[in-house]
Amino acid sequence: MKILLIFGTRPEAIKLFPVARALAETPGVDPLICVTAQHRGLLDQVLAIAGLTPDVDLDLMEPGQTLDRLTARLLTGLGEAMDRLKPDRVIVQGDTATAMTGALAAYYRRIPVAHVEAGLRSGNIYHPWPEEVNRRIVAPIADLHFAPTATAAESLARENITAGVHVTGNTVIDALQWTSARIAADPALATGLDPIAARFAGKKIVLVTTHRRENFGDGMANIANAIARIAAHDDVAVLFPMHPNPNVGAVMDAILGDRPNVARIDPLDYPHFIRALGLCHLALSDSGGVQEEAPALGKPVLVMRDTTERPEGIAAGTARLVGADADRIVSEVFTLINDKAAYAAMARAHNPFGDGQAASRIARVIAGG
């Protein structure tokens, strides 16, 4: 059985490499990998650490390309790849343009689709944008839905999708545990952060990631101003791996400049990102994956969004929505820095996103289908 895994962004690669590895160990299954390179450099970092070599690399990344141009190129490129490879099933992950077009191209060829991380919903088609609608488009096409949580499965049921739904946990926890074990066995994988660890020794480090389209413009400026105010405190430092999108970098350059308590660095490969999570006191992010990864390491997450498709973290107390308002961000950060009880309540909360066995569950279902 030929199974084609399609991904193009760093988060997709992180969440699908455990599935690829599990399928490779499953008798009767031949996993093939097609990457779109929606994120080129960030994707390649994950492929390297996971030891994966794509069977097809579409290399579709272009600076500043519009969503409609990207979507058109993805749809035709993925369709051509499927025509060549003739898979028995396609697997897509999450909410990207790659996932949406991969599912659609497979549907046009009557190839069954499995959706990893199915059922996440914010309830607002513009937050996250365009990811919320990407997920909703995949759902009626897929015949296998690997929901990370019971809440995600309930969201599918509200859309009358109950057949083929399997609650598996989130594969990001598999990836985090596997990579953490690699780092423990070979610390050299993450020594690139040694200079920053020494530079910020004795300070409480706030790890920042931001890249969401809905925060571009005024929201990104508010985030930059909040970072500047946070970093003005001598006992606090900000570690900020910069997303390559110029809508992020240009704003941060203009507002933050060069501040001694802010380390704006290039995007981190996955081992270094896990180490960064270990170094930080808390995470300040508009990312979806960080809402899942940080709690697994006991780190509170302040989510710079107004909605989240991962309400389980909010309900469990591991994450809190703070939006992109500078005053709110600064207030919530210093509550966690100064109030030990408030910090402990979030740091010790139960992580609802999985036990590290999601990929093996997915592989068993795929093999049985």
Short mmCIF file of N, CA, C and O in Angstrom, two decimals, residues 99-230:
data_model
loop_
_atom_site.label_atom_id
_atom_site.label_comp_id
_atom_site.label_asym_id
_atom_site.label_seq_id
_atom_site.Cartn_x
_atom_site.Cartn_y
_atom_site.Cartn_z
N ALA A 99 -1.98 21.48 2.93
CA ALA A 99 -2.94 20.46 3.36
C ALA A 99 -4.24 20.56 2.57
O ALA A 99 -4.79 19.55 2.11
N MET A 100 -4.73 21.78 2.42
CA MET A 100 -6.01 21.98 1.73
C MET A 100 -5.92 21.55 0.27
O MET A 100 -6.76 20.80 -0.24
N THR A 101 -4.88 22.00 -0.43
CA THR A 101 -4.75 21.65 -1.85
C THR A 101 -4.37 20.19 -2.04
O THR A 101 -4.78 19.55 -3.02
N GLY A 102 -3.62 19.63 -1.12
CA GLY A 102 -3.30 18.20 -1.19
C GLY A 102 -4.55 17.35 -1.11
O GLY A 102 -4.72 16.38 -1.87
N ALA A 103 -5.45 17.71 -0.19
CA ALA A 103 -6.71 16.98 -0.07
C ALA A 103 -7.56 17.16 -1.32
O ALA A 103 -8.16 16.20 -1.83
N LEU A 104 -7.61 18.38 -1.85
CA LEU A 104 -8.44 18.65 -3.02
C LEU A 104 -7.90 17.92 -4.26
O LEU A 104 -8.67 17.33 -5.04
N ALA A 105 -6.59 17.94 -4.47
CA ALA A 105 -6.00 17.24 -5.60
C ALA A 105 -6.26 15.73 -5.51
O ALA A 105 -6.53 15.07 -6.51
N ALA A 106 -6.19 15.19 -4.29
CA ALA A 106 -6.48 13.77 -4.10
C ALA A 106 -7.94 13.47 -4.41
O ALA A 106 -8.28 12.47 -5.06
N TYR A 107 -8.83 14.34 -3.95
CA TYR A 107 -10.26 14.16 -4.21
C TYR A 107 -10.55 14.14 -5.70
O TYR A 107 -11.34 13.33 -6.20
N TYR A 108 -9.91 15.03 -6.46
CA TYR A 108 -10.11 15.07 -7.91
C TYR A 108 -9.71 13.76 -8.57
O TYR A 108 -10.15 13.46 -9.69
N ARG A 109 -8.86 12.97 -7.89
CA ARG A 109 -8.40 11.68 -8.44
C ARG A 109 -9.01 10.50 -7.71
O ARG A 109 -8.58 9.37 -7.90
N ARG A 110 -9.98 10.79 -6.84
CA ARG A 110 -10.66 9.74 -6.05
C ARG A 110 -9.68 8.93 -5.20
O ARG A 110 -9.83 7.73 -5.02
N ILE A 111 -8.66 9.60 -4.70
CA ILE A 111 -7.71 8.97 -3.79
C ILE A 111 -8.15 9.27 -2.35
O ILE A 111 -8.36 10.44 -2.00
N PRO A 112 -8.30 8.26 -1.49
CA PRO A 112 -8.72 8.52 -0.11
C PRO A 112 -7.72 9.41 0.63
O PRO A 112 -6.51 9.33 0.40
N VAL A 113 -8.25 10.23 1.50
CA VAL A 113 -7.45 11.21 2.24
C VAL A 113 -7.58 10.96 3.74
O VAL A 113 -8.69 10.80 4.26
N ALA A 114 -6.44 10.93 4.43
CA ALA A 114 -6.41 10.91 5.89
C ALA A 114 -5.92 12.26 6.38
O ALA A 114 -4.96 12.80 5.85
N HIS A 115 -6.59 12.80 7.38
CA HIS A 115 -6.27 14.13 7.90
C HIS A 115 -5.73 14.00 9.32
O HIS A 115 -6.45 13.58 10.24
N VAL A 116 -4.45 14.30 9.48
CA VAL A 116 -3.83 14.30 10.80
C VAL A 116 -4.05 15.67 11.45
O VAL A 116 -3.86 16.70 10.81
N GLU A 117 -4.42 15.67 12.71
CA GLU A 117 -4.79 16.88 13.47
C GLU A 117 -6.11 17.43 12.95
O GLU A 117 -6.26 18.62 12.67
N ALA A 118 -7.08 16.55 12.82
CA ALA A 118 -8.41 16.92 12.33
C ALA A 118 -9.27 17.47 13.47
O ALA A 118 -9.10 17.13 14.63
N GLY A 119 -10.22 18.33 13.07
CA GLY A 119 -11.26 18.75 14.01
C GLY A 119 -10.98 20.01 14.80
O GLY A 119 -11.82 20.43 15.60
N LEU A 120 -9.82 20.63 14.61
CA LEU A 120 -9.55 21.88 15.34
C LEU A 120 -10.39 23.00 14.73
O LEU A 120 -10.42 23.17 13.51
N ARG A 121 -11.07 23.76 15.58
CA ARG A 121 -11.91 24.86 15.12
C ARG A 121 -11.82 26.03 16.09
O ARG A 121 -11.91 25.86 17.30
N SER A 122 -11.68 27.24 15.53
CA SER A 122 -11.77 28.44 16.36
C SER A 122 -13.18 29.02 16.32
O SER A 122 -13.57 29.77 17.20
N GLY A 123 -13.94 28.69 15.26
CA GLY A 123 -15.27 29.24 15.09
C GLY A 123 -15.30 30.56 14.36
O GLY A 123 -16.37 31.13 14.15
N ASN A 124 -14.15 31.07 13.95
CA ASN A 124 -14.06 32.35 13.26
C ASN A 124 -13.23 32.14 12.00
O ASN A 124 -12.05 31.82 12.09
N ILE A 125 -13.83 32.35 10.82
CA ILE A 125 -13.12 32.03 9.59
C ILE A 125 -11.95 32.97 9.30
O ILE A 125 -11.13 32.69 8.42
N TYR A 126 -11.85 34.06 10.06
CA TYR A 126 -10.72 34.98 9.86
C TYR A 126 -9.68 34.89 10.98
O TYR A 126 -8.74 35.68 10.99
N HIS A 127 -9.84 33.97 11.91
CA HIS A 127 -8.87 33.79 13.00
C HIS A 127 -8.79 32.30 13.34
O HIS A 127 -9.74 31.77 13.91
N PRO A 128 -7.72 31.60 13.02
CA PRO A 128 -6.59 32.07 12.21
C PRO A 128 -6.96 32.09 10.73
O PRO A 128 -7.74 31.26 10.26
N TRP A 129 -6.36 33.03 10.03
CA TRP A 129 -6.68 33.25 8.62
C TRP A 129 -5.45 33.00 7.75
O TRP A 129 -4.38 33.53 8.08
N PRO A 130 -5.55 32.16 6.73
CA PRO A 130 -6.72 31.44 6.22
C PRO A 130 -6.85 30.01 6.75
O PRO A 130 -7.59 29.19 6.21
N GLU A 131 -6.14 29.71 7.81
CA GLU A 131 -6.03 28.32 8.27
C GLU A 131 -7.36 27.72 8.70
O GLU A 131 -7.61 26.52 8.50
N GLU A 132 -8.23 28.53 9.32
CA GLU A 132 -9.52 27.98 9.77
C GLU A 132 -10.31 27.39 8.59
O GLU A 132 -10.86 26.29 8.69
N VAL A 133 -10.37 28.10 7.50
CA VAL A 133 -11.12 27.60 6.33
C VAL A 133 -10.38 26.45 5.66
O VAL A 133 -11.01 25.50 5.17
N ASN A 134 -9.05 26.50 5.65
CA ASN A 134 -8.29 25.37 5.09
C ASN A 134 -8.69 24.06 5.76
O ASN A 134 -8.91 23.04 5.11
N ARG A 135 -8.78 24.08 7.08
CA ARG A 135 -9.17 22.87 7.82
C ARG A 135 -10.59 22.44 7.44
O ARG A 135 -10.87 21.24 7.30
N ARG A 136 -11.49 23.39 7.35
CA ARG A 136 -12.88 23.05 7.07
C ARG A 136 -13.05 22.45 5.68
O ARG A 136 -13.95 21.63 5.46
N ILE A 137 -12.20 22.86 4.75
CA ILE A 137 -12.26 22.29 3.39
C ILE A 137 -11.78 20.84 3.39
O ILE A 137 -12.34 19.99 2.69
N VAL A 138 -10.77 20.54 4.17
CA VAL A 138 -10.24 19.17 4.21
C VAL A 138 -11.26 18.20 4.82
O VAL A 138 -11.39 17.05 4.37
N ALA A 139 -12.01 18.65 5.80
CA ALA A 139 -12.85 17.74 6.60
C ALA A 139 -13.83 16.90 5.78
O ALA A 139 -13.86 15.67 5.94
N PRO A 140 -14.65 17.48 4.90
CA PRO A 140 -15.60 16.62 4.16
C PRO A 140 -14.95 15.75 3.10
O PRO A 140 -15.57 14.80 2.61
N ILE A 141 -13.70 16.06 2.73
CA ILE A 141 -12.99 15.25 1.73
C ILE A 141 -12.40 13.99 2.38
O ILE A 141 -12.44 12.90 1.79
N ALA A 142 -11.87 14.14 3.58
CA ALA A 142 -11.17 13.02 4.23
C ALA A 142 -12.14 11.92 4.64
O ALA A 142 -13.29 12.17 5.00
N ASP A 143 -11.65 10.68 4.59
CA ASP A 143 -12.43 9.56 5.12
C ASP A 143 -11.85 9.05 6.43
O ASP A 143 -12.49 8.27 7.13
N LEU A 144 -10.62 9.46 6.77
CA LEU A 144 -10.01 9.16 8.07
C LEU A 144 -9.63 10.48 8.72
O LEU A 144 -8.95 11.31 8.11
N HIS A 145 -10.08 10.66 9.94
CA HIS A 145 -9.88 11.91 10.67
C HIS A 145 -9.17 11.59 11.98
O HIS A 145 -9.77 10.99 12.88
N PHE A 146 -7.91 11.97 12.09
CA PHE A 146 -7.13 11.69 13.30
C PHE A 146 -7.18 12.92 14.20
O PHE A 146 -6.38 13.85 14.08
N ALA A 147 -8.17 12.91 15.08
CA ALA A 147 -8.40 14.04 15.98
C ALA A 147 -7.44 13.95 17.15
O ALA A 147 -7.31 12.88 17.76
N PRO A 148 -6.76 15.04 17.50
CA PRO A 148 -5.81 14.97 18.60
C PRO A 148 -6.46 14.85 19.97
O PRO A 148 -5.85 14.33 20.90
N THR A 149 -7.68 15.33 20.11
CA THR A 149 -8.36 15.33 21.40
C THR A 149 -9.83 15.00 21.22
O THR A 149 -10.38 15.08 20.11
N ALA A 150 -10.50 14.68 22.33
CA ALA A 150 -11.94 14.44 22.28
C ALA A 150 -12.69 15.70 21.87
O ALA A 150 -13.72 15.62 21.18
N THR A 151 -12.18 16.87 22.27
CA THR A 151 -12.82 18.12 21.88
C THR A 151 -12.81 18.29 20.37
O THR A 151 -13.80 18.73 19.77
N ALA A 152 -11.70 17.95 19.73
CA ALA A 152 -11.61 18.03 18.27
C ALA A 152 -12.59 17.05 17.62
O ALA A 152 -13.23 17.38 16.60
N ALA A 153 -12.72 15.86 18.17
CA ALA A 153 -13.67 14.89 17.63
C ALA A 153 -15.10 15.40 17.78
O ALA A 153 -15.94 15.20 16.88
N GLU A 154 -15.39 16.07 18.88
CA GLU A 154 -16.73 16.65 19.08
C GLU A 154 -17.01 17.74 18.06
O GLU A 154 -18.15 17.88 17.59
N SER A 155 -16.00 18.52 17.70
CA SER A 155 -16.18 19.55 16.68
C SER A 155 -16.55 18.92 15.34
O SER A 155 -17.41 19.43 14.61
N LEU A 156 -15.91 17.81 15.01
CA LEU A 156 -16.26 17.10 13.78
C LEU A 156 -17.69 16.57 13.84
O LEU A 156 -18.43 16.65 12.85
N ALA A 157 -18.06 16.05 15.00
CA ALA A 157 -19.42 15.50 15.13
C ALA A 157 -20.48 16.59 14.93
O ALA A 157 -21.55 16.32 14.36
N ARG A 158 -20.17 17.81 15.37
CA ARG A 158 -21.12 18.91 15.16
C ARG A 158 -21.28 19.24 13.68
O ARG A 158 -22.27 19.87 13.27
N GLU A 159 -20.32 18.82 12.87
CA GLU A 159 -20.41 18.99 11.41
C GLU A 159 -20.87 17.70 10.74
O GLU A 159 -20.69 17.53 9.53
N ASN A 160 -21.45 16.79 11.54
CA ASN A 160 -21.97 15.51 11.04
C ASN A 160 -20.89 14.61 10.48
O ASN A 160 -21.15 13.78 9.59
N ILE A 161 -19.67 14.75 10.99
CA ILE A 161 -18.57 13.86 10.61
C ILE A 161 -18.26 12.97 11.80
O ILE A 161 -17.69 13.41 12.80
N THR A 162 -18.70 11.72 11.71
CA THR A 162 -18.48 10.76 12.80
C THR A 162 -17.81 9.49 12.32
O THR A 162 -17.11 8.83 13.09
N ALA A 163 -17.97 9.14 11.05
CA ALA A 163 -17.32 7.94 10.53
C ALA A 163 -15.84 8.20 10.31
O ALA A 163 -15.44 9.27 9.86
N GLY A 164 -15.02 7.23 10.66
CA GLY A 164 -13.58 7.33 10.41
C GLY A 164 -12.85 8.28 11.35
O GLY A 164 -11.71 8.65 11.06
N VAL A 165 -13.47 8.66 12.46
CA VAL A 165 -12.84 9.58 13.41
C VAL A 165 -12.11 8.77 14.48
O VAL A 165 -12.70 7.88 15.11
N HIS A 166 -10.84 9.07 14.71
CA HIS A 166 -10.03 8.38 15.70
C HIS A 166 -9.33 9.42 16.57
O HIS A 166 -8.63 10.29 16.04
N VAL A 167 -9.50 9.35 17.87
CA VAL A 167 -8.81 10.26 18.79
C VAL A 167 -7.45 9.65 19.10
O VAL A 167 -7.36 8.57 19.70
N THR A 168 -6.38 10.33 18.70
CA THR A 168 -5.04 9.74 18.75
C THR A 168 -4.06 10.46 19.66
O THR A 168 -3.01 9.92 19.99
N GLY A 169 -4.37 11.69 20.09
CA GLY A 169 -3.34 12.57 20.64
C GLY A 169 -2.69 13.32 19.50
O GLY A 169 -2.90 13.01 18.31
N ASN A 170 -1.88 14.32 19.83
CA ASN A 170 -1.23 15.13 18.80
C ASN A 170 0.19 14.62 18.54
O ASN A 170 0.96 14.41 19.47
N THR A 171 0.52 14.46 17.28
CA THR A 171 1.83 13.92 16.92
C THR A 171 2.97 14.87 17.28
O THR A 171 4.13 14.44 17.28
N VAL A 172 2.67 16.12 17.60
CA VAL A 172 3.75 17.03 18.01
C VAL A 172 4.38 16.54 19.32
O VAL A 172 5.58 16.77 19.54
N ILE A 173 3.62 15.88 20.16
CA ILE A 173 4.18 15.36 21.40
C ILE A 173 5.12 14.19 21.10
O ILE A 173 6.18 14.04 21.71
N ASP A 174 4.77 13.38 20.11
CA ASP A 174 5.68 12.32 19.65
C ASP A 174 7.00 12.94 19.19
O ASP A 174 8.10 12.47 19.54
N ALA A 175 6.89 14.00 18.36
CA ALA A 175 8.09 14.64 17.82
C ALA A 175 8.94 15.24 18.92
O ALA A 175 10.17 15.14 18.91
N LEU A 176 8.29 15.89 19.87
CA LEU A 176 9.02 16.53 20.97
C LEU A 176 9.75 15.49 21.81
O LEU A 176 10.93 15.66 22.14
N GLN A 177 9.07 14.39 22.14
CA GLN A 177 9.71 13.37 22.97
C GLN A 177 10.87 12.70 22.22
O GLN A 177 11.93 12.45 22.80
N TRP A 178 10.68 12.41 20.94
CA TRP A 178 11.73 11.77 20.14
C TRP A 178 12.95 12.69 20.04
O TRP A 178 14.10 12.25 20.22
N THR A 179 12.70 13.96 19.76
CA THR A 179 13.81 14.89 19.60
C THR A 179 14.49 15.18 20.93
O THR A 179 15.72 15.32 20.99
N SER A 180 13.72 15.27 22.01
CA SER A 180 14.31 15.47 23.34
C SER A 180 15.24 14.33 23.69
O SER A 180 16.32 14.54 24.26
N ALA A 181 14.85 13.12 23.34
CA ALA A 181 15.71 11.96 23.60
C ALA A 181 16.99 12.04 22.76
O ALA A 181 18.08 11.69 23.24
N ARG A 182 16.87 12.52 21.53
CA ARG A 182 18.06 12.70 20.69
C ARG A 182 19.01 13.72 21.30
O ARG A 182 20.24 13.53 21.30
N ILE A 183 18.46 14.81 21.81
CA ILE A 183 19.30 15.84 22.44
C ILE A 183 19.98 15.31 23.69
O ILE A 183 21.16 15.58 23.94
N ALA A 184 19.23 14.53 24.48
CA ALA A 184 19.81 13.96 25.70
C ALA A 184 20.98 13.03 25.36
O ALA A 184 22.00 13.00 26.06
N ALA A 185 20.84 12.29 24.27
CA ALA A 185 21.90 11.37 23.86
C ALA A 185 23.06 12.10 23.19
O ALA A 185 24.20 11.65 23.26
N ASP A 186 22.76 13.24 22.55
CA ASP A 186 23.78 13.99 21.82
C ASP A 186 23.56 15.49 22.05
O ASP A 186 22.97 16.18 21.20
N PRO A 187 24.02 16.03 23.18
CA PRO A 187 23.78 17.45 23.49
C PRO A 187 24.31 18.41 22.43
O PRO A 187 23.84 19.55 22.34
N ALA A 188 25.26 17.96 21.61
CA ALA A 188 25.81 18.83 20.58
C ALA A 188 24.75 19.28 19.58
O ALA A 188 24.94 20.27 18.87
N LEU A 189 23.62 18.58 19.54
CA LEU A 189 22.55 18.95 18.62
C LEU A 189 21.96 20.33 18.93
O LEU A 189 21.33 20.93 18.07
N ALA A 190 22.15 20.80 20.17
CA ALA A 190 21.51 22.06 20.56
C ALA A 190 22.46 23.01 21.28
O ALA A 190 22.03 23.86 22.06
N THR A 191 23.76 22.89 21.03
CA THR A 191 24.73 23.75 21.73
C THR A 191 24.79 25.15 21.13
O THR A 191 25.45 26.04 21.69
N GLY A 192 24.12 25.37 20.01
CA GLY A 192 24.13 26.69 19.41
C GLY A 192 23.54 27.78 20.27
O GLY A 192 23.80 28.96 20.04
N LEU A 193 22.76 27.40 21.28
CA LEU A 193 22.17 28.38 22.19
C LEU A 193 23.03 28.63 23.42
O LEU A 193 22.64 29.42 24.29
N ASP A 194 24.18 27.98 23.52
CA ASP A 194 25.05 28.19 24.68
C ASP A 194 25.40 29.66 24.90
O ASP A 194 25.34 30.15 26.05
N PRO A 195 25.76 30.43 23.86
CA PRO A 195 26.09 31.84 24.09
C PRO A 195 24.91 32.65 24.65
O PRO A 195 25.12 33.53 25.50
N ILE A 196 23.71 32.36 24.19
CA ILE A 196 22.54 33.09 24.71
C ILE A 196 22.24 32.67 26.13
O ILE A 196 21.88 33.50 26.97
N ALA A 197 22.38 31.38 26.43
CA ALA A 197 22.16 30.92 27.81
C ALA A 197 23.13 31.62 28.75
O ALA A 197 22.76 32.02 29.86
N ALA A 198 24.38 31.79 28.32
CA ALA A 198 25.37 32.49 29.15
C ALA A 198 25.05 33.99 29.24
O ALA A 198 25.14 34.59 30.32
N ARG A 199 24.67 34.58 28.12
CA ARG A 199 24.36 36.02 28.08
C ARG A 199 23.20 36.37 28.99
O ARG A 199 23.21 37.42 29.65
N PHE A 200 22.19 35.51 29.07
CA PHE A 200 20.98 35.82 29.84
C PHE A 200 20.93 35.05 31.16
O PHE A 200 19.86 34.90 31.76
N ALA A 201 22.05 34.54 31.61
CA ALA A 201 22.09 33.80 32.88
C ALA A 201 21.56 34.67 34.01
O ALA A 201 21.92 35.84 34.14
N GLY A 202 20.68 34.12 34.82
CA GLY A 202 20.11 34.85 35.95
C GLY A 202 18.88 35.66 35.61
O GLY A 202 18.24 36.22 36.51
N LYS A 203 18.54 35.76 34.33
CA LYS A 203 17.34 36.49 33.91
C LYS A 203 16.21 35.51 33.60
O LYS A 203 16.45 34.35 33.25
N LYS A 204 14.99 35.99 33.71
CA LYS A 204 13.84 35.19 33.30
C LYS A 204 13.61 35.45 31.82
O LYS A 204 13.37 36.58 31.40
N ILE A 205 13.70 34.38 31.04
CA ILE A 205 13.65 34.50 29.59
C ILE A 205 12.22 34.30 29.09
O ILE A 205 11.55 33.33 29.45
N VAL A 206 11.78 35.24 28.27
CA VAL A 206 10.49 35.13 27.59
C VAL A 206 10.79 34.73 26.14
O VAL A 206 11.45 35.46 25.41
N LEU A 207 10.31 33.56 25.74
CA LEU A 207 10.48 33.09 24.37
C LEU A 207 9.32 33.61 23.52
O LEU A 207 8.15 33.36 23.83
N VAL A 208 9.65 34.34 22.46
CA VAL A 208 8.62 34.95 21.60
C VAL A 208 8.66 34.32 20.22
O VAL A 208 9.73 34.17 19.62
N THR A 209 7.49 33.94 19.71
CA THR A 209 7.35 33.59 18.29
C THR A 209 6.09 34.26 17.78
O THR A 209 5.06 34.26 18.44
N THR A 210 6.18 34.84 16.59
CA THR A 210 5.02 35.48 15.98
C THR A 210 5.15 35.46 14.47
O THR A 210 6.22 35.73 13.93
N HIS A 211 4.04 35.12 13.80
CA HIS A 211 4.05 35.07 12.34
C HIS A 211 2.66 35.09 11.73
O HIS A 211 2.52 35.12 10.51
N ARG A 212 1.59 35.12 12.54
CA ARG A 212 0.24 34.98 12.00
C ARG A 212 -0.16 36.17 11.13
O ARG A 212 0.06 37.32 11.50
N ARG A 213 -0.80 35.86 10.01
CA ARG A 213 -1.21 36.92 9.08
C ARG A 213 -2.17 37.91 9.74
O ARG A 213 -2.14 39.10 9.44
N GLU A 214 -3.05 37.43 10.62
CA GLU A 214 -4.01 38.34 11.22
C GLU A 214 -3.35 39.36 12.15
O GLU A 214 -3.98 40.36 12.53
N ASN A 215 -2.08 39.13 12.50
CA ASN A 215 -1.35 40.11 13.32
C ASN A 215 -0.48 41.06 12.49
O ASN A 215 0.14 41.96 13.06
N PHE A 216 -0.42 40.86 11.18
CA PHE A 216 0.38 41.77 10.36
C PHE A 216 -0.18 43.19 10.46
O PHE A 216 -1.38 43.41 10.59
N GLY A 217 0.72 44.17 10.41
CA GLY A 217 0.30 45.57 10.50
C GLY A 217 0.26 46.04 11.93
O GLY A 217 1.25 45.91 12.68
N ASP A 218 -0.89 46.57 12.36
CA ASP A 218 -1.00 47.15 13.70
C ASP A 218 -0.74 46.12 14.79
O ASP A 218 -0.11 46.43 15.81
N GLY A 219 -1.21 44.90 14.58
CA GLY A 219 -1.00 43.87 15.60
C GLY A 219 0.48 43.59 15.82
O GLY A 219 0.94 43.47 16.96
N MET A 220 1.24 43.52 14.74
CA MET A 220 2.67 43.25 14.86
C MET A 220 3.38 44.43 15.53
O MET A 220 4.31 44.24 16.33
N ALA A 221 2.93 45.65 15.23
CA ALA A 221 3.51 46.82 15.89
C ALA A 221 3.22 46.79 17.38
O ALA A 221 4.08 47.13 18.21
N ASN A 222 2.01 46.39 17.76
CA ASN A 222 1.67 46.28 19.19
C ASN A 222 2.54 45.23 19.88
O ASN A 222 3.00 45.43 21.02
N ILE A 223 2.76 44.12 19.19
CA ILE A 223 3.61 43.06 19.77
C ILE A 223 5.04 43.58 19.95
O ILE A 223 5.67 43.35 21.00
N ALA A 224 5.55 44.29 18.96
CA ALA A 224 6.90 44.85 19.07
C ALA A 224 7.01 45.82 20.24
O ALA A 224 7.99 45.81 20.99
N ASN A 225 6.00 46.67 20.40
CA ASN A 225 6.02 47.63 21.52
C ASN A 225 5.95 46.91 22.86
O ASN A 225 6.61 47.33 23.83
N ALA A 226 5.18 45.83 22.92
CA ALA A 226 5.12 45.05 24.16
C ALA A 226 6.47 44.43 24.47
O ALA A 226 6.92 44.44 25.63
N ILE A 227 7.14 43.88 23.46
CA ILE A 227 8.47 43.29 23.67
C ILE A 227 9.44 44.34 24.20
O ILE A 227 10.23 44.08 25.11
N ALA A 228 9.39 45.54 23.63
CA ALA A 228 10.28 46.61 24.07
C ALA A 228 10.06 46.92 25.54
O ALA A 228 11.02 47.12 26.31
N ARG A 229 8.82 46.98 25.98
CA ARG A 229 8.51 47.29 27.38
C ARG A 229 8.93 46.14 28.31
O ARG A 229 9.43 46.37 29.41
N ILE A 230 8.73 44.92 27.85
CA ILE A 230 9.14 43.76 28.66
C ILE A 230 10.66 43.75 28.84
O ILE A 230 11.18 43.55 29.95
#
